[in-house]
Tab-separated table of C-alpha atoms (C1' of nucleotides) in Angstrom:
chain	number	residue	atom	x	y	z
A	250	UNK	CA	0.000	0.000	0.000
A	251	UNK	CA	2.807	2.879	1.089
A	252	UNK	CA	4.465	1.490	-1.970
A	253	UNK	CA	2.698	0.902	-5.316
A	254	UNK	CA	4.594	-2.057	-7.409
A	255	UNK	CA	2.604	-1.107	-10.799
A	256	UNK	CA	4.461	2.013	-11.904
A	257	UNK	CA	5.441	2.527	-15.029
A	258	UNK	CA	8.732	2.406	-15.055
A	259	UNK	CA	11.379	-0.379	-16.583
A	260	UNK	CA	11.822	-2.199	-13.303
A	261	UNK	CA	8.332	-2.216	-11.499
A	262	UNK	CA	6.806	-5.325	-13.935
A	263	UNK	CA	5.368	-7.391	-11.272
A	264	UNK	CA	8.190	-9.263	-12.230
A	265	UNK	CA	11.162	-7.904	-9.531
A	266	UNK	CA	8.277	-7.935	-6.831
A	267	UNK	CA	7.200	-11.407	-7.163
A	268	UNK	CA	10.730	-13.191	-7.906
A	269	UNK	CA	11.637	-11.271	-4.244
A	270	UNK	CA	8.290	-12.750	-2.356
A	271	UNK	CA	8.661	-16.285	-4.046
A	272	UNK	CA	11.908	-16.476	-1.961
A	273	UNK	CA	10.787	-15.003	1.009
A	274	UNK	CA	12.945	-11.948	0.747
A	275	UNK	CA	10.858	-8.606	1.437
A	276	UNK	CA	10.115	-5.710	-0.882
A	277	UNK	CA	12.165	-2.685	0.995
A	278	UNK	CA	12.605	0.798	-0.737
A	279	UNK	CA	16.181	0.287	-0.538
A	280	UNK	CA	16.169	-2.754	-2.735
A	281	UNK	CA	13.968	-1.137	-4.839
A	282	UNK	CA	16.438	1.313	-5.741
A	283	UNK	CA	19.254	-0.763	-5.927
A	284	UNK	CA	17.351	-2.560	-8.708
A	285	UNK	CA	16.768	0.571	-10.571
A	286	UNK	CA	20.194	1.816	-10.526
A	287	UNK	CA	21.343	-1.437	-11.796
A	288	UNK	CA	19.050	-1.113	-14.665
A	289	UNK	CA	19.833	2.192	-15.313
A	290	UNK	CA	23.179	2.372	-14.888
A	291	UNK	CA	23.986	-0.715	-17.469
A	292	UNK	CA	27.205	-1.667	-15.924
A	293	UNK	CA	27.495	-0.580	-12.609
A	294	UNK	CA	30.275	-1.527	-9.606
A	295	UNK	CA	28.920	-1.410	-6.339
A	296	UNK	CA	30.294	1.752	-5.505
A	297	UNK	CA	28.693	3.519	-8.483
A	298	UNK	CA	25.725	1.866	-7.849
A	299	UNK	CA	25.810	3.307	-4.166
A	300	UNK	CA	26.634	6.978	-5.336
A	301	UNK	CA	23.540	6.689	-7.724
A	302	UNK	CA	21.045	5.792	-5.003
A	303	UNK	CA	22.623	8.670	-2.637
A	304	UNK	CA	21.753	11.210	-5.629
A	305	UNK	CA	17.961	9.789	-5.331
A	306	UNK	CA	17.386	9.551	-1.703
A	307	UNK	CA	20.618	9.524	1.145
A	308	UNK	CA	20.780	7.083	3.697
A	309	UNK	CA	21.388	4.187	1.643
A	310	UNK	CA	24.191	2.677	3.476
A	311	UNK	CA	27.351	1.269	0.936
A	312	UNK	CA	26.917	-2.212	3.046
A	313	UNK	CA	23.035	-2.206	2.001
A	314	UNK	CA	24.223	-2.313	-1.613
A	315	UNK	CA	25.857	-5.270	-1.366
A	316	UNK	CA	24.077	-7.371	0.632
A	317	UNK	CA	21.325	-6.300	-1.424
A	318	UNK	CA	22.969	-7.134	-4.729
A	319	UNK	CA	23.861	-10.526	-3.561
A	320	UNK	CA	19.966	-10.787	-2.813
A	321	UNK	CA	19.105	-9.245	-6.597
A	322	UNK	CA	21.844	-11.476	-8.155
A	323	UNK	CA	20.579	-15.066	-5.867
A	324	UNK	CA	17.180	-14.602	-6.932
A	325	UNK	CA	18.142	-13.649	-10.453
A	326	UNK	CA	17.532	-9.728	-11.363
A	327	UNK	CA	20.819	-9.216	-11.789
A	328	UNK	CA	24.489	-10.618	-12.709
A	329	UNK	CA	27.405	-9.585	-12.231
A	330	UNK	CA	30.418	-9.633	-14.637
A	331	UNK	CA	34.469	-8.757	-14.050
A	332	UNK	CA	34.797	-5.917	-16.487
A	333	UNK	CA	38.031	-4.221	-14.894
A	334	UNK	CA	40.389	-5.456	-12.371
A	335	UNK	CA	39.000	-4.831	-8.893
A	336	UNK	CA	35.301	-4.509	-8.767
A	337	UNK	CA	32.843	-6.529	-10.540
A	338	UNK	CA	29.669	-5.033	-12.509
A	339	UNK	CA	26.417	-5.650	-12.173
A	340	UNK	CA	23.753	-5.392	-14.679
A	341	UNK	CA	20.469	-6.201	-14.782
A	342	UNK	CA	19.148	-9.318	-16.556
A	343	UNK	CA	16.565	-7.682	-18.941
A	344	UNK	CA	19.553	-6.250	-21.176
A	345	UNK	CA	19.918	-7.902	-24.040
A	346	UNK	CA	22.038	-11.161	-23.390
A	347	UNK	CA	24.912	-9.682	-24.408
A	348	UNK	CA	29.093	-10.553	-23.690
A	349	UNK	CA	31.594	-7.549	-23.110
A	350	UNK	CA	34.429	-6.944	-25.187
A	351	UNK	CA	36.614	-4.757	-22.775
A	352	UNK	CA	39.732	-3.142	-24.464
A	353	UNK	CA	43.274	-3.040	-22.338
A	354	UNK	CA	44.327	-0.332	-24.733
A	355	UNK	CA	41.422	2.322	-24.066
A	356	UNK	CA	39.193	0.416	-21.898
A	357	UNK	CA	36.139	0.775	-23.910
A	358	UNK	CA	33.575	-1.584	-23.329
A	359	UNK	CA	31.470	-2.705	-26.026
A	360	UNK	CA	28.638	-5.259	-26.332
A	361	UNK	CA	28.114	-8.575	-28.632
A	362	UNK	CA	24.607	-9.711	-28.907
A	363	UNK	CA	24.646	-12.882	-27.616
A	364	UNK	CA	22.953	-14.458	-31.201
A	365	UNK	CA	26.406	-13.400	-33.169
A	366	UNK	CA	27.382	-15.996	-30.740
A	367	UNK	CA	25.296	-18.893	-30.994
A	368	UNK	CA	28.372	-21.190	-32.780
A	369	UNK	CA	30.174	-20.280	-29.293
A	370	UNK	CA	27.304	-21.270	-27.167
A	371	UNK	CA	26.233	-24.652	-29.428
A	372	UNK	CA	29.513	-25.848	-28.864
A	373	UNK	CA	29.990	-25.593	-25.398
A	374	UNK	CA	26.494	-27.429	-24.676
A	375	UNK	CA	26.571	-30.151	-27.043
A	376	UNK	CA	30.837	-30.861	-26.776
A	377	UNK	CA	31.245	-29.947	-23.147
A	378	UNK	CA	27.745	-30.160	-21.460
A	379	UNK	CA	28.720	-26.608	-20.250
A	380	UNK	CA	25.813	-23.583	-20.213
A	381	UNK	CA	27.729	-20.576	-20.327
A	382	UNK	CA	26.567	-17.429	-18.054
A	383	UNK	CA	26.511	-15.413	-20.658
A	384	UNK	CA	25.767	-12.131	-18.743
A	385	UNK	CA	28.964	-12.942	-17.283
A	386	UNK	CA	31.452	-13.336	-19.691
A	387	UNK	CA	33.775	-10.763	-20.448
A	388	UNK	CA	36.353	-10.674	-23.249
A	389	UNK	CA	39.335	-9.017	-22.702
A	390	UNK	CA	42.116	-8.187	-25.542
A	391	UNK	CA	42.626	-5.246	-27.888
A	392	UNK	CA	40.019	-3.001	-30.089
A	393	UNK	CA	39.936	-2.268	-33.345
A	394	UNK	CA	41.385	1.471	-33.116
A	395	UNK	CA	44.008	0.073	-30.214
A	396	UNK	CA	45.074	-2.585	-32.535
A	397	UNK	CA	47.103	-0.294	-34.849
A	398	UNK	CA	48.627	2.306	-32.833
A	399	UNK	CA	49.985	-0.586	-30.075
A	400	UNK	CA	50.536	-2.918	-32.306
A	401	UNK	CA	53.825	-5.117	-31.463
A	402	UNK	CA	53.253	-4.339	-28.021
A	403	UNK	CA	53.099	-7.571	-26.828
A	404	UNK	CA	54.146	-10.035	-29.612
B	94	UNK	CA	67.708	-23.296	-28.913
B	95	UNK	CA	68.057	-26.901	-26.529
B	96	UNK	CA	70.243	-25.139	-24.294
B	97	UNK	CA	69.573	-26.985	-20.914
B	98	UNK	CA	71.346	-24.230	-18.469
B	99	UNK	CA	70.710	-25.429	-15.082
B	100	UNK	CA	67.724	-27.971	-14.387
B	101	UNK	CA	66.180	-28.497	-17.855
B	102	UNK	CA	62.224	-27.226	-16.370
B	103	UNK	CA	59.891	-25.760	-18.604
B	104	UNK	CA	60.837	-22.164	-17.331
B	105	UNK	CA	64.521	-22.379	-17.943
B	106	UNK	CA	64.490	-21.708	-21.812
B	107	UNK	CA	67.031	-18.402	-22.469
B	108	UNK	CA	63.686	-16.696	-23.320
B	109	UNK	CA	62.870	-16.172	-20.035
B	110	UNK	CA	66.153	-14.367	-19.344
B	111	UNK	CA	66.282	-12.605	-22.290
B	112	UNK	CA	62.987	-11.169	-22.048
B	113	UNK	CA	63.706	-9.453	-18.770
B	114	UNK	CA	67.029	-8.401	-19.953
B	115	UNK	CA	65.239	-6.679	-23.086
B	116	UNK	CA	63.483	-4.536	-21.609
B	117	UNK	CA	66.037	-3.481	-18.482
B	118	UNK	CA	64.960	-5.729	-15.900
B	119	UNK	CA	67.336	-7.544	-13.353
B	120	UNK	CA	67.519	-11.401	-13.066
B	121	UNK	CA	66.914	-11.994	-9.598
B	122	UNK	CA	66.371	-15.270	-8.044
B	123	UNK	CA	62.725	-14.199	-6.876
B	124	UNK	CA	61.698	-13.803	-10.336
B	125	UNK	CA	63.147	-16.774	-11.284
B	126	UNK	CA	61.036	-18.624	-8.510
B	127	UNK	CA	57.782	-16.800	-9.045
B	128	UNK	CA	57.736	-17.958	-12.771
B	129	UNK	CA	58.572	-21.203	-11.888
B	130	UNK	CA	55.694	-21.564	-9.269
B	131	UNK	CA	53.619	-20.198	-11.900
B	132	UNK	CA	54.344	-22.391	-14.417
B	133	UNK	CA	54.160	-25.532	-12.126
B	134	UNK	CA	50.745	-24.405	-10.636
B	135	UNK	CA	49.071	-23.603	-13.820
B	136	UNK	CA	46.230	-21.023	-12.247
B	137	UNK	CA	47.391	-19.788	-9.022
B	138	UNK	CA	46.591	-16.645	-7.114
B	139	UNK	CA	49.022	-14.063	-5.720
B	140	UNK	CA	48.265	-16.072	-2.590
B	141	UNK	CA	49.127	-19.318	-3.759
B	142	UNK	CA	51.785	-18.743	-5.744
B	143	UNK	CA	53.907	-16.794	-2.635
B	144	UNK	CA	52.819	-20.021	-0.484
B	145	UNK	CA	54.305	-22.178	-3.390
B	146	UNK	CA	57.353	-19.972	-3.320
B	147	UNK	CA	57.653	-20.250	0.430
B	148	UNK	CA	57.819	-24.051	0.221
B	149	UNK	CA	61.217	-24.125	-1.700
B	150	UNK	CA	62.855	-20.808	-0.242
B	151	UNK	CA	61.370	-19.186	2.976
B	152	UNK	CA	61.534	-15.360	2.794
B	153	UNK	CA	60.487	-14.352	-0.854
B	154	UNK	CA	57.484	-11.245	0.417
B	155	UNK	CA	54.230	-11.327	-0.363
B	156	UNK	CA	54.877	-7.744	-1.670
B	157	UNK	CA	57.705	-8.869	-3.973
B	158	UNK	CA	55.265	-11.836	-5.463
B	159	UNK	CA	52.603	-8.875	-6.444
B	160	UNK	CA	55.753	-6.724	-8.018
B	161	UNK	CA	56.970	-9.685	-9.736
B	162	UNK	CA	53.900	-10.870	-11.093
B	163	UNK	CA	53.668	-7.187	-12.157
B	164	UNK	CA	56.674	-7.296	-14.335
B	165	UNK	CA	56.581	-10.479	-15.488
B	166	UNK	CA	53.253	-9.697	-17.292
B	167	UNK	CA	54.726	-6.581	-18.028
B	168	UNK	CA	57.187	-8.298	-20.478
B	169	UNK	CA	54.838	-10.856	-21.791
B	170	UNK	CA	55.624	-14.103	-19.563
B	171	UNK	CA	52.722	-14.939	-17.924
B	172	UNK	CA	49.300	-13.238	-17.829
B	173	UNK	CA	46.196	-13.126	-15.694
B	174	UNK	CA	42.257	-13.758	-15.519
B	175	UNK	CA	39.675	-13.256	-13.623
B	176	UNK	CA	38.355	-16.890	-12.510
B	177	UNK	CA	36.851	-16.315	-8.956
B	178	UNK	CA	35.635	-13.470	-7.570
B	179	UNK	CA	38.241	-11.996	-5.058
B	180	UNK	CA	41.754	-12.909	-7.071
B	181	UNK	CA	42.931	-12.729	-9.916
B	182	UNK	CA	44.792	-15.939	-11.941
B	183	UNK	CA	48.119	-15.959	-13.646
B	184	UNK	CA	49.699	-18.751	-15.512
B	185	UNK	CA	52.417	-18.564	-17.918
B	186	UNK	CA	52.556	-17.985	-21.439
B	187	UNK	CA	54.391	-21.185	-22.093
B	188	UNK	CA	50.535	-23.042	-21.242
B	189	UNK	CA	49.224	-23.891	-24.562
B	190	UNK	CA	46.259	-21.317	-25.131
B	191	UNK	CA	43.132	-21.872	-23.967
B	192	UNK	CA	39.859	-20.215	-22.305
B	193	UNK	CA	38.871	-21.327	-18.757
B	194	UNK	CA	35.212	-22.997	-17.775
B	195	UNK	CA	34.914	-21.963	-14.722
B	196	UNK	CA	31.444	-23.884	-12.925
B	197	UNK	CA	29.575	-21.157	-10.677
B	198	UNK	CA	28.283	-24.332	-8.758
B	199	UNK	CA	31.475	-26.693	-8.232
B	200	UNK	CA	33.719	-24.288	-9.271
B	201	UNK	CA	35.828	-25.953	-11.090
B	202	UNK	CA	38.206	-25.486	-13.665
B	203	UNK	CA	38.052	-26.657	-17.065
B	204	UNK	CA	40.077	-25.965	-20.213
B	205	UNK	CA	39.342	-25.352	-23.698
B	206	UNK	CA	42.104	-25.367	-26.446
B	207	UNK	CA	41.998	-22.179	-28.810
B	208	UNK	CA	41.746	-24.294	-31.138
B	209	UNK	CA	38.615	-25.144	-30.644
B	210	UNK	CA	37.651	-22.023	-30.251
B	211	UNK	CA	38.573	-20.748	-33.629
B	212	UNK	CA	35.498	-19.482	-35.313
B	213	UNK	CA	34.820	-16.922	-32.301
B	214	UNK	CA	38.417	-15.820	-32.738
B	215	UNK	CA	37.843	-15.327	-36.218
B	216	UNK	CA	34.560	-14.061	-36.231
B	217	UNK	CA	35.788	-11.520	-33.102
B	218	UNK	CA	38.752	-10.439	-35.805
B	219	UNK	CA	36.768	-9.958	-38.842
B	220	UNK	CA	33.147	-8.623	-38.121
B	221	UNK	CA	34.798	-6.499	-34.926
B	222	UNK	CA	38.573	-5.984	-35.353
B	223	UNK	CA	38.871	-7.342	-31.830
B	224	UNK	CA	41.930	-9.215	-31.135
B	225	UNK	CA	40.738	-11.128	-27.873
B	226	UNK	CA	43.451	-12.269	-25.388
B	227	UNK	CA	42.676	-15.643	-25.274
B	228	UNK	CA	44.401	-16.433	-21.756
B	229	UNK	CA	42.580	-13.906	-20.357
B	230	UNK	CA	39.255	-15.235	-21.030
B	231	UNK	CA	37.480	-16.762	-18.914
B	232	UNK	CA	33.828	-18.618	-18.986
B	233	UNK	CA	31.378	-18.512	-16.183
B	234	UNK	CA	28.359	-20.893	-16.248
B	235	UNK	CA	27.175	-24.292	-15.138
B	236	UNK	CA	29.273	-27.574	-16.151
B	237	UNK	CA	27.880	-30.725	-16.931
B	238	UNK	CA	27.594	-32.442	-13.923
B	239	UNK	CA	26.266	-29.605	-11.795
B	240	UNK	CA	23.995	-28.487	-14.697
B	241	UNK	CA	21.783	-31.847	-13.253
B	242	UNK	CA	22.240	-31.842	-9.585
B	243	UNK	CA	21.750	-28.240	-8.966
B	244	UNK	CA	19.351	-27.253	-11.517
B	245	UNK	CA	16.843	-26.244	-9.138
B	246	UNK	CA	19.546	-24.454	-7.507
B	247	UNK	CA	18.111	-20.859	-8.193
B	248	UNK	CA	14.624	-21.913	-7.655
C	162	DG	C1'	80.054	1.794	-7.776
C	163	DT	C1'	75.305	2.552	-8.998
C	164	DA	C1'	70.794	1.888	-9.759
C	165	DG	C1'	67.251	-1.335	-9.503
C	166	DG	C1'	65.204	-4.850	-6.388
C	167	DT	C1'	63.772	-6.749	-1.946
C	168	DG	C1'	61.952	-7.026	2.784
C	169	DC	C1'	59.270	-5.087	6.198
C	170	DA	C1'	55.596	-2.689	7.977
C	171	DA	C1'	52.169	0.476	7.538
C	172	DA	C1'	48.632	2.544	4.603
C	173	DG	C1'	44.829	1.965	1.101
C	174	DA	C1'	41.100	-0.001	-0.967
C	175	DT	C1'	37.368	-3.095	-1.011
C	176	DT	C1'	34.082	-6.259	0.971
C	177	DT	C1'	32.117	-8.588	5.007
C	178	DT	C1'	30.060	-8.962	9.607
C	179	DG	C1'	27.993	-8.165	14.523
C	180	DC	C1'	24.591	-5.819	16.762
C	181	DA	C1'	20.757	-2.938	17.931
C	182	DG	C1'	17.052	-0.447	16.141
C	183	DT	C1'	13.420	-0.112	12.261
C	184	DG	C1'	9.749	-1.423	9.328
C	185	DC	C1'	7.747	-4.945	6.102
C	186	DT	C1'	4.268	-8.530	6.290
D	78	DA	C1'	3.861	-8.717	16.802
D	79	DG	C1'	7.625	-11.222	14.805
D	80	DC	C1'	11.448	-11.376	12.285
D	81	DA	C1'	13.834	-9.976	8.228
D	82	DC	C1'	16.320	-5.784	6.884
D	83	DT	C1'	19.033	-1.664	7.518
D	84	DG	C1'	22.566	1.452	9.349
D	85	DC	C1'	26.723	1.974	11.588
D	86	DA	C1'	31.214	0.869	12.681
D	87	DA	C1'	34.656	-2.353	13.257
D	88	DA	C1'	36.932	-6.380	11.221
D	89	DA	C1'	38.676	-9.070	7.545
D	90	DT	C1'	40.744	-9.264	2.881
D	91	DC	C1'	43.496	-8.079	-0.608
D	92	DT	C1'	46.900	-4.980	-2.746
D	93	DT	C1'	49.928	-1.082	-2.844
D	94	DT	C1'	53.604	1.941	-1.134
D	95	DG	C1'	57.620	4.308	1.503
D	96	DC	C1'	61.990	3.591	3.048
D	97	DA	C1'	66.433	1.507	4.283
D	98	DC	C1'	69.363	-2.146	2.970
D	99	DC	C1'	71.105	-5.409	-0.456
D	100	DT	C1'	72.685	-7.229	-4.877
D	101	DA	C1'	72.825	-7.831	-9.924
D	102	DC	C1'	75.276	-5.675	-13.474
DNA sequence: GTAGGTGCAAAGATTTTGCAGTGCT
DNA sequence: AGCACTGCAAAATCTTTGCACCTAC
């Protein structure tokens, strides 16, 4: 009632509110946010994540985040992928299924639709038995505009 | 090339040597054990490797692991990835190249030639001019055996 | 002999945890 | 009303850094 899960916006399909209740987790503001920020954000670490709630309403606490993102990621909202060295990035599991190519030259990120893929993903079921997360992967190595100017860098 | 200086190991080819001495660096005896340990454990952590270190000669530092893993990449002997969540992974060059299957569930680690892998490469190269680094990559997901035990594991 | 390298310890950065109060159900 | 959730602060990890001494070249 103080809340009302049917607004209009990206992340309040009943969706979010029923895959919390089905576990027994509760609907709380702050998770509420948390979810929003991931979807907004794209890819988000947990400190960004934090400094986007604060701009919407303070008081979220940093140790909220995560403990709610582990919530958000064990009930399946979100995932989380390792983009850049120390902190991993969260995103939320409407995008697109998509893998990151991450660049060690500029660190751009870009995106692959997961269906360029699908010779990738074929062969890791039916030769390995393996289901890739593919949220999660993350392909490091050098971009098309890196690849000329550093070229001989490293072999 | 056959030169067999000292012990004959995988680690003691000139190259090794040489490719420190290239670019400026000292040969110190710490190096020399760090790639070693990282060439005998395959994917170790910072962690591991100084324990593995430790074993044959007490008093290499933790700190001088990190700074030696840090140049050794530099100059193109080993590299990382990201398999679990806290640390990252190195393991030499020398390892023939391959992507990592890591299982969320049992965690473990399995290998996948290049080889195999040589449409993505290809299509990666053409269609993106992305040049992936292979060692770094690193596949999340569900392997075989856990794919049947725990697939209610989300539920 | 001279820099670069190492060890040690302390500082940083990031993530987790215990506990008491708050609010969802 | 009961109990999960949050905020706060301290603890636990993991990694980096400053400085004095040592050693490869």
């Amino acid at each position: 009632m103080a809340t009302d899960p049917e607004t209009g916006s990206a992340t309040d399909s009943p969706t979010w509110v029923d895959r919390l209740r089905e576990r027994g987790f509760r609907i709380t503001p702050q998770r509420h946010l948390v979810l929003q920020a991931v979807d907004e954000l794209g890819h988000a670490t947990p400190e960004k994540i934090h400094v986007h709630v604060q701009q919407r309403t303070s008081g979220v606490n940093l140790s909220t985040v995560y403990r709610t993102l582990e919530v958000l990621e064990d009930v399946g909202l979100v995932t989380h992928a390792h983009i850049s060295h120390g902190s991993p990035t969260y995103h939320s599991v409407r995008d697109e299924p998509h893998v990151h190519l991450v660049c060690r030259s500029c660190e751009r990120v870009d995106s692959v639709p997961m269906s360029e893929l699908s010779n990738l993903l074929t062969y890791l079921n039916d030769a390995r038995g393996f289901t890739p997360d593919v949220g999660h992967l993350t392909i490091h190595g050098v971009c098309a505009d890196c690849g000329d100017e550093t070229a001989g860098r490293k072999r």
